[in-house]
């Protein structure tokens, strides 16, 4: 039997239903009793970053409850300086980055203790330049990206050893040009985004074999038009973001069949409830809704979406306002 590694696209391709997606995200945060809301407590800070970034891209940030969000973030900063996913949870670099990204969008970094954030991140760096995600010590190159992105948003990259952080990223590079989560781990689109983004922030993109990695990335596109995260995997909307943002940073976005990918992403909308799912017909969620919209923003500026910065996955105007210039290959 031939193993199916792709899907058939539905015949009709819906147009981009921005009002529906905005209403889905705005109501997601409000009805707290809903099952989904309770299931996402362990990652609520990231869930808020996904929803608020998507709403800002659609020009709806002013419809959110800014004061309530700022109060929640203040309550989530622990004595260690790190920020947790929800109140009374342990702090972690993943949620510290999400919180700083939200505060940059709201232009409200003053509501938390920035020096204690910087110290929390600095304390996570290991002797080999890598970063542990929290005090329990799990190392993953995703956490290197969280550390470097957080500190660069605060203009405090001086607090860590950037050269050693870069050395660890290079140890994660594979013969196929891609990156895994640790030295020797297999290449995966999500980790390639983290490593490409870190090297873009620190100005070390010249260390990447852009043609070899670009080739591996555009190989992710399947006949359905969708992108997968590794060879032999099914397509998934969130991989549109991981692959496209890395290709954009490498200056090779044009290597992808844009029209086919746009059609794939549009079929992943739920035309009733709003929101995007990983594949047509699956359950929608805020994670895939953000990454569907950010991918469309990179693919075609004629959708009514604000431009997205491929390195930080934040609206371009926020990165401009912060005076940040993450590098890209031409
Ligand atoms: C399926 O239930 C889940 C499973 C895992 C998680 S998770 O570990 O917190 N996380 C974030 C995430 C959030 C949502 C939403 N809302 C949905 C999925 C999803 N995944 C799982 C996923 C996405 N594409 C395919 N898969 C299987 C990624 C994962 C890891 C991740 C975290 C942060 C940034 C990037 C990636 C949450 C819910
Ligand atoms: Zn996904």
Short mmCIF file of C-alpha atoms and ligand atoms in Angstrom, two decimals:
data_model
loop_
_atom_site.label_atom_id
_atom_site.label_comp_id
_atom_site.label_asym_id
_atom_site.label_seq_id
_atom_site.Cartn_x
_atom_site.Cartn_y
_atom_site.Cartn_z
CA UNK A 1 0.00 0.00 0.00
CA UNK A 2 1.23 3.50 -0.76
CA UNK A 3 1.40 5.58 2.44
CA UNK A 4 -0.51 8.88 1.93
CA UNK A 5 1.69 11.86 2.84
CA UNK A 6 -0.57 14.58 1.54
CA UNK A 7 -4.23 15.60 1.42
CA UNK A 8 -6.71 16.37 -1.37
CA UNK A 9 -7.65 20.09 -1.33
CA UNK A 10 -11.43 20.70 -1.10
CA UNK A 11 -12.81 22.03 -4.43
CA UNK A 12 -13.97 25.46 -3.23
CA UNK A 13 -11.35 27.82 -1.77
CA UNK A 14 -12.98 30.35 0.63
CA UNK A 15 -11.84 33.99 0.55
CA UNK A 16 -10.01 35.37 3.60
CA UNK A 17 -12.71 35.93 6.29
CA UNK A 18 -10.93 38.47 8.50
CA UNK A 19 -14.03 39.62 10.46
CA UNK A 20 -14.75 35.99 11.45
CA UNK A 21 -11.16 35.43 12.59
CA UNK A 22 -11.16 38.65 14.64
CA UNK A 23 -14.45 37.68 16.35
CA UNK A 24 -13.14 34.14 17.03
CA UNK A 25 -10.01 35.48 18.76
CA UNK A 26 -11.79 38.24 20.69
CA UNK A 27 -14.42 35.80 22.06
CA UNK A 28 -11.77 33.09 22.77
CA UNK A 29 -10.28 35.21 25.54
CA UNK A 30 -13.61 36.17 27.12
CA UNK A 31 -15.76 33.08 27.85
CA UNK A 32 -13.50 31.65 30.53
CA UNK A 33 -15.74 28.63 31.31
CA UNK A 34 -15.23 27.15 27.84
CA UNK A 35 -13.37 23.79 27.83
CA UNK A 36 -10.65 25.03 25.47
CA UNK A 37 -9.84 27.98 27.72
CA UNK A 38 -9.23 25.71 30.73
CA UNK A 39 -7.10 23.34 28.66
CA UNK A 40 -4.72 26.08 27.64
CA UNK A 41 -3.85 27.38 31.13
CA UNK A 42 -0.40 25.76 30.94
CA UNK A 43 0.45 28.00 27.97
CA UNK A 44 -1.91 30.97 28.51
CA UNK A 45 0.80 33.67 28.15
CA UNK A 46 1.75 32.25 24.72
CA UNK A 47 -1.95 31.87 23.85
CA UNK A 48 -2.41 35.58 24.55
CA UNK A 49 0.62 36.45 22.39
CA UNK A 50 -0.83 34.37 19.50
CA UNK A 51 -4.27 36.01 19.76
CA UNK A 52 -3.08 39.60 20.28
CA UNK A 53 -0.51 39.46 17.45
CA UNK A 54 -3.14 38.09 15.03
CA UNK A 55 -5.61 40.80 16.13
CA UNK A 56 -2.96 43.52 15.65
CA UNK A 57 -2.23 42.25 12.10
CA UNK A 58 -5.98 42.65 11.43
CA UNK A 59 -6.02 46.16 12.95
CA UNK A 60 -8.14 45.09 15.96
CA UNK A 61 -5.70 45.54 18.87
CA UNK A 62 -7.75 48.47 20.23
CA UNK A 63 -10.70 46.06 20.70
CA UNK A 64 -8.71 44.13 23.34
CA UNK A 65 -8.71 44.74 27.12
CA UNK A 66 -5.18 46.18 27.45
CA UNK A 67 -5.41 46.93 31.21
CA UNK A 68 -6.58 43.38 32.00
CA UNK A 69 -3.69 41.88 29.97
CA UNK A 70 -1.08 44.15 31.61
CA UNK A 71 -2.38 43.26 35.09
CA UNK A 72 -2.18 39.52 34.23
CA UNK A 73 1.42 39.85 33.03
CA UNK A 74 2.44 41.77 36.19
CA UNK A 75 0.93 38.94 38.29
CA UNK A 76 2.93 36.36 36.29
CA UNK A 77 6.39 37.80 36.94
CA UNK A 78 7.98 35.61 39.68
CA UNK A 79 10.58 36.64 42.29
CA UNK A 80 13.24 35.03 40.06
CA UNK A 81 12.40 37.67 37.43
CA UNK A 82 11.09 35.12 34.90
CA UNK A 83 7.49 35.10 33.68
CA UNK A 84 5.12 32.08 33.87
CA UNK A 85 2.33 30.87 31.55
CA UNK A 86 -0.33 31.57 34.21
CA UNK A 87 -0.39 32.82 37.81
CA UNK A 88 1.19 30.39 40.34
CA UNK A 89 2.94 28.46 37.50
CA UNK A 90 6.74 28.15 37.17
CA UNK A 91 8.52 30.79 35.04
CA UNK A 92 10.02 29.71 31.71
CA UNK A 93 11.88 31.36 28.78
CA UNK A 94 8.98 30.47 26.42
CA UNK A 95 6.49 32.57 28.40
CA UNK A 96 8.99 35.27 29.27
CA UNK A 97 9.41 35.90 25.50
CA UNK A 98 5.62 35.83 24.92
CA UNK A 99 5.10 38.39 27.72
CA UNK A 100 7.82 40.73 26.39
CA UNK A 101 6.38 40.45 22.86
CA UNK A 102 2.93 41.45 24.21
CA UNK A 103 4.36 44.35 26.25
CA UNK A 104 6.22 45.64 23.16
CA UNK A 105 2.96 45.58 21.15
CA UNK A 106 1.19 47.50 23.95
CA UNK A 107 4.27 49.77 24.43
CA UNK A 108 4.08 48.94 28.16
CA UNK A 109 7.48 47.46 29.19
CA UNK A 110 7.31 49.69 32.27
CA UNK A 111 4.74 47.44 34.00
CA UNK A 112 7.34 44.74 34.79
CA UNK A 113 10.85 44.73 36.33
CA UNK A 114 13.05 44.64 33.20
CA UNK A 115 16.35 44.26 35.11
CA UNK A 116 15.01 41.11 36.82
CA UNK A 117 13.90 39.71 33.43
CA UNK A 118 17.42 40.30 32.05
CA UNK A 119 18.96 38.56 35.08
CA UNK A 120 16.58 35.57 34.75
CA UNK A 121 17.54 35.11 31.08
CA UNK A 122 21.29 35.57 31.80
CA UNK A 123 21.12 32.88 34.52
CA UNK A 124 19.77 30.35 32.00
CA UNK A 125 22.93 30.36 29.81
CA UNK A 126 25.09 27.20 30.14
CA UNK A 127 28.89 26.91 29.91
CA UNK A 128 28.64 25.65 26.28
CA UNK A 129 26.63 28.74 25.28
CA UNK A 130 23.27 26.93 25.20
CA UNK A 131 20.21 27.90 27.26
CA UNK A 132 18.02 25.93 29.65
CA UNK A 133 14.30 26.82 29.45
CA UNK A 134 13.84 27.14 33.22
CA UNK A 135 15.43 26.27 36.57
CA UNK A 136 14.98 22.51 35.88
CA UNK A 137 17.65 22.72 33.18
CA UNK A 138 16.23 21.22 29.94
CA UNK A 139 18.41 22.50 27.05
CA UNK A 140 16.90 23.06 23.58
CA UNK A 141 17.99 25.51 20.88
CA UNK A 142 14.39 26.86 20.93
CA UNK A 143 15.33 28.37 24.31
CA UNK A 144 18.43 30.02 22.77
CA UNK A 145 16.07 31.83 20.39
CA UNK A 146 13.73 32.81 23.28
CA UNK A 147 16.69 34.21 25.25
CA UNK A 148 18.22 36.18 22.36
CA UNK A 149 14.85 37.48 21.07
CA UNK A 150 13.80 38.57 24.60
CA UNK A 151 17.05 40.40 25.33
CA UNK A 152 17.20 42.06 21.89
CA UNK A 153 13.63 43.38 22.34
CA UNK A 154 14.87 44.90 25.63
CA UNK A 155 18.10 46.14 23.97
CA UNK A 156 20.06 44.12 26.57
CA UNK A 157 21.96 41.53 24.45
CA UNK A 158 25.11 42.66 26.32
CA UNK A 159 23.95 40.57 29.31
CA UNK A 160 24.86 37.21 27.68
CA UNK A 161 27.79 35.67 25.75
CA UNK A 162 26.41 36.05 22.19
CA UNK A 163 29.45 34.42 20.53
CA UNK A 164 29.05 31.27 22.65
CA UNK A 165 25.28 31.24 21.98
CA UNK A 166 26.06 31.31 18.23
CA UNK A 167 28.64 28.52 18.64
CA UNK A 168 25.98 26.26 20.17
CA UNK A 169 23.54 26.99 17.32
CA UNK A 170 26.24 26.00 14.80
CA UNK A 171 26.71 22.68 16.67
CA UNK A 172 23.00 22.02 15.94
CA UNK A 173 23.49 22.43 12.16
CA UNK A 174 23.09 19.21 10.13
CA UNK A 175 24.62 18.01 6.84
CA UNK A 176 21.27 18.84 5.11
CA UNK A 177 21.76 22.51 5.99
CA UNK A 178 18.98 22.38 8.58
CA UNK A 179 18.99 22.56 12.38
CA UNK A 180 17.74 20.24 15.16
CA UNK A 181 16.94 20.98 18.81
CA UNK A 182 20.36 19.78 20.04
CA UNK A 183 23.64 18.71 18.38
CA UNK A 184 22.85 15.50 16.44
CA UNK A 185 19.04 15.98 16.43
CA UNK A 186 17.33 15.74 13.03
CA UNK A 187 16.38 18.91 11.09
CA UNK A 188 12.89 20.27 11.78
CA UNK A 189 11.24 23.43 10.37
CA UNK A 190 10.40 24.85 13.82
CA UNK A 191 14.03 24.61 14.96
CA UNK A 192 15.25 25.99 11.63
CA UNK A 193 13.09 29.08 12.30
CA UNK A 194 14.60 29.44 15.80
CA UNK A 195 18.22 29.11 14.59
CA UNK A 196 17.75 31.32 11.50
CA UNK A 197 15.98 33.92 13.67
CA UNK A 198 18.75 33.91 16.28
CA UNK A 199 21.45 34.30 13.62
CA UNK A 200 19.38 37.10 12.00
CA UNK A 201 19.20 38.99 15.34
CA UNK A 202 22.93 38.54 16.10
CA UNK A 203 24.10 39.30 12.52
CA UNK A 204 25.58 35.85 11.80
CA UNK A 205 23.46 34.75 8.77
CA UNK A 206 26.66 34.37 6.71
CA UNK A 207 27.32 31.14 8.70
CA UNK A 208 24.28 29.43 7.07
CA UNK A 209 24.52 27.51 3.75
CA UNK A 210 21.54 29.47 2.35
CA UNK A 211 21.23 27.45 -0.89
CA UNK A 212 21.37 24.08 0.83
CA UNK A 213 18.95 25.16 3.62
CA UNK A 214 16.71 27.01 1.14
CA UNK A 215 16.48 23.81 -0.91
CA UNK A 216 15.55 21.71 2.18
CA UNK A 217 12.88 24.30 3.08
CA UNK A 218 11.20 24.51 -0.34
CA UNK A 219 11.22 20.67 -0.44
CA UNK A 220 8.60 20.95 2.34
CA UNK A 221 5.94 21.94 -0.22
CA UNK A 222 3.56 19.11 -1.21
CA UNK A 223 1.24 18.67 -4.24
CA UNK A 224 -1.64 20.03 -2.08
CA UNK A 225 0.33 23.29 -1.90
CA UNK A 226 0.73 22.89 1.88
CA UNK A 227 4.06 22.67 3.70
CA UNK A 228 5.19 19.99 6.16
CA UNK A 229 7.82 20.27 8.89
CA UNK A 230 9.97 17.24 7.95
CA UNK A 231 10.12 14.81 5.02
CA UNK A 232 7.26 12.27 4.85
CA UNK A 233 5.02 14.34 7.20
CA UNK A 234 1.51 15.68 6.41
CA UNK A 235 1.07 19.40 5.59
CA UNK A 236 0.17 21.75 8.47
CA UNK A 237 -0.61 25.49 8.43
CA UNK A 238 1.83 26.30 11.24
CA UNK A 239 4.70 24.95 9.13
CA UNK A 240 3.76 27.59 6.56
CA UNK A 241 5.08 30.11 9.07
CA UNK A 242 8.19 28.20 10.22
CA UNK A 243 9.30 27.54 6.62
CA UNK A 244 8.27 30.87 5.03
CA UNK A 245 9.81 33.07 7.74
CA UNK A 246 13.14 31.21 7.43
CA UNK A 247 13.02 31.42 3.59
CA UNK A 248 12.25 35.17 3.82
CA UNK A 249 15.22 35.77 6.15
CA UNK A 250 17.40 33.76 3.71
CA UNK A 251 16.12 35.84 0.75
CA UNK A 252 14.62 32.78 -1.00
CA UNK A 253 10.84 33.17 -0.45
CA UNK A 254 10.36 33.14 -4.25
CA UNK A 255 11.43 29.45 -4.31
CA UNK A 256 7.93 28.51 -3.00
CA UNK A 257 4.77 28.20 -5.18
CA UNK A 258 2.93 31.07 -3.43
CA UNK A 259 -0.47 30.64 -5.13
CA UNK A 260 -0.65 26.92 -4.22
CA UNK A 261 0.27 27.65 -0.60
CA UNK A 262 -2.21 30.54 -0.32
CA UNK A 263 -4.99 28.21 -1.55
CA UNK A 264 -3.97 25.54 0.99
CA UNK A 265 -4.01 28.04 3.89
CA UNK A 266 -7.40 29.50 2.84
CA UNK A 267 -8.99 26.00 2.90
CA UNK A 268 -7.88 25.68 6.57
CA UNK A 269 -10.30 28.44 7.66
CA UNK A 270 -13.46 27.50 9.55
CA UNK A 271 -16.00 29.57 7.59
CA UNK A 272 -18.60 29.20 10.39
CA UNK A 273 -16.68 29.83 13.64
CA UNK A 274 -13.68 31.70 12.23
CA UNK A 275 -10.12 30.61 12.99
CA UNK A 276 -7.63 28.35 11.17
CA UNK A 277 -6.85 24.66 11.72
CA UNK A 278 -3.73 22.69 10.80
CA UNK A 279 -5.49 20.94 7.91
CA UNK A 280 -8.87 21.48 6.17
CA UNK A 281 -11.76 20.30 8.37
CA UNK A 282 -9.80 19.98 11.63
CA UNK A 283 -10.47 21.90 14.89
CA UNK A 284 -9.34 25.56 14.79
CA UNK A 285 -7.17 27.11 17.53
CA UNK A 286 -5.40 30.47 18.21
CA UNK A 287 -1.97 28.95 17.38
CA UNK A 288 -2.88 27.98 13.81
CA UNK A 289 -4.96 31.14 13.40
CA UNK A 290 -1.91 33.32 14.08
CA UNK A 291 0.41 31.28 11.85
CA UNK A 292 -2.12 31.11 9.02
CA UNK A 293 -2.44 34.91 9.06
CA UNK A 294 1.32 35.58 9.42
CA UNK A 295 2.03 33.25 6.48
CA UNK A 296 -0.59 35.07 4.33
CA UNK A 297 0.95 38.40 5.34
CA UNK A 298 4.37 37.21 4.07
CA UNK A 299 2.86 35.70 0.90
CA UNK A 300 0.74 38.59 -0.40
CA UNK A 301 0.58 42.16 0.86
CA UNK A 302 -2.82 42.60 -0.87
CA UNK A 303 -4.62 40.79 1.98
CA UNK A 304 -5.77 43.50 4.46
CA UNK A 305 -3.09 42.44 6.96
CA UNK A 306 -0.25 44.52 8.41
CA UNK A 307 3.27 43.39 7.39
CA UNK A 308 4.82 40.81 9.77
CA UNK A 309 8.53 40.76 10.74
CA UNK A 310 9.84 37.25 9.84
CA UNK A 311 12.53 37.21 12.57
CA UNK A 312 10.40 38.16 15.62
CA UNK A 313 6.93 37.09 14.37
CA UNK A 314 5.67 40.51 15.44
CA UNK A 315 4.10 43.32 13.35
CA UNK A 316 6.82 45.12 11.34
CA UNK A 317 5.74 48.56 12.69
CA UNK A 318 6.54 47.39 16.26
CA UNK A 319 10.06 46.30 15.25
CA UNK A 320 10.51 49.66 13.48
CA UNK A 321 9.25 51.53 16.60
CA UNK A 322 11.83 49.68 18.72
CA UNK A 323 14.57 50.68 16.24
CA UNK A 324 15.52 47.01 15.70
CA UNK A 325 17.10 45.92 12.38
CA UNK A 326 17.34 42.09 12.28
CA UNK A 327 19.47 41.11 9.27
CA UNK A 328 18.28 39.32 6.09
CA UNK A 329 20.16 37.91 3.10
CA UNK A 330 19.32 39.63 -0.22
C1 LIG B 1 -2.76 19.34 20.26
O1 LIG B 1 -2.84 20.06 21.47
C2 LIG B 1 -1.69 20.68 21.82
C3 LIG B 1 -0.41 20.07 21.67
C4 LIG B 1 0.74 20.78 22.06
C5 LIG B 1 0.59 22.06 22.56
S1 LIG B 1 2.01 22.99 22.95
O2 LIG B 1 3.06 22.12 23.36
O3 LIG B 1 1.63 24.01 23.88
N1 LIG B 1 2.49 23.74 21.53
C6 LIG B 1 1.74 24.88 21.05
C7 LIG B 1 0.40 24.53 20.38
C8 LIG B 1 -0.69 25.34 20.66
C9 LIG B 1 -1.94 25.09 20.11
C10 LIG B 1 -3.05 25.98 20.41
N2 LIG B 1 -3.87 26.72 20.64
C11 LIG B 1 -2.14 23.98 19.28
C12 LIG B 1 -1.07 23.16 18.99
C13 LIG B 1 0.21 23.42 19.51
N3 LIG B 1 1.27 22.60 19.19
C14 LIG B 1 1.01 21.25 18.71
C15 LIG B 1 0.96 21.24 17.20
C16 LIG B 1 0.94 22.29 16.33
N4 LIG B 1 0.89 21.81 15.07
C17 LIG B 1 0.88 20.45 15.17
N5 LIG B 1 0.92 20.13 16.48
C18 LIG B 1 0.91 18.77 17.02
C19 LIG B 1 2.66 23.04 19.18
C20 LIG B 1 3.22 22.92 20.57
C21 LIG B 1 4.74 23.24 20.63
C22 LIG B 1 5.04 24.69 20.36
C23 LIG B 1 4.95 25.60 21.42
C24 LIG B 1 5.24 26.95 21.18
C25 LIG B 1 5.61 27.38 19.91
C26 LIG B 1 5.71 26.47 18.87
C27 LIG B 1 5.41 25.12 19.09
C28 LIG B 1 -0.66 22.65 22.75
C29 LIG B 1 -1.81 21.95 22.37
ZN1 LIG B 2 0.55 22.88 13.37
#
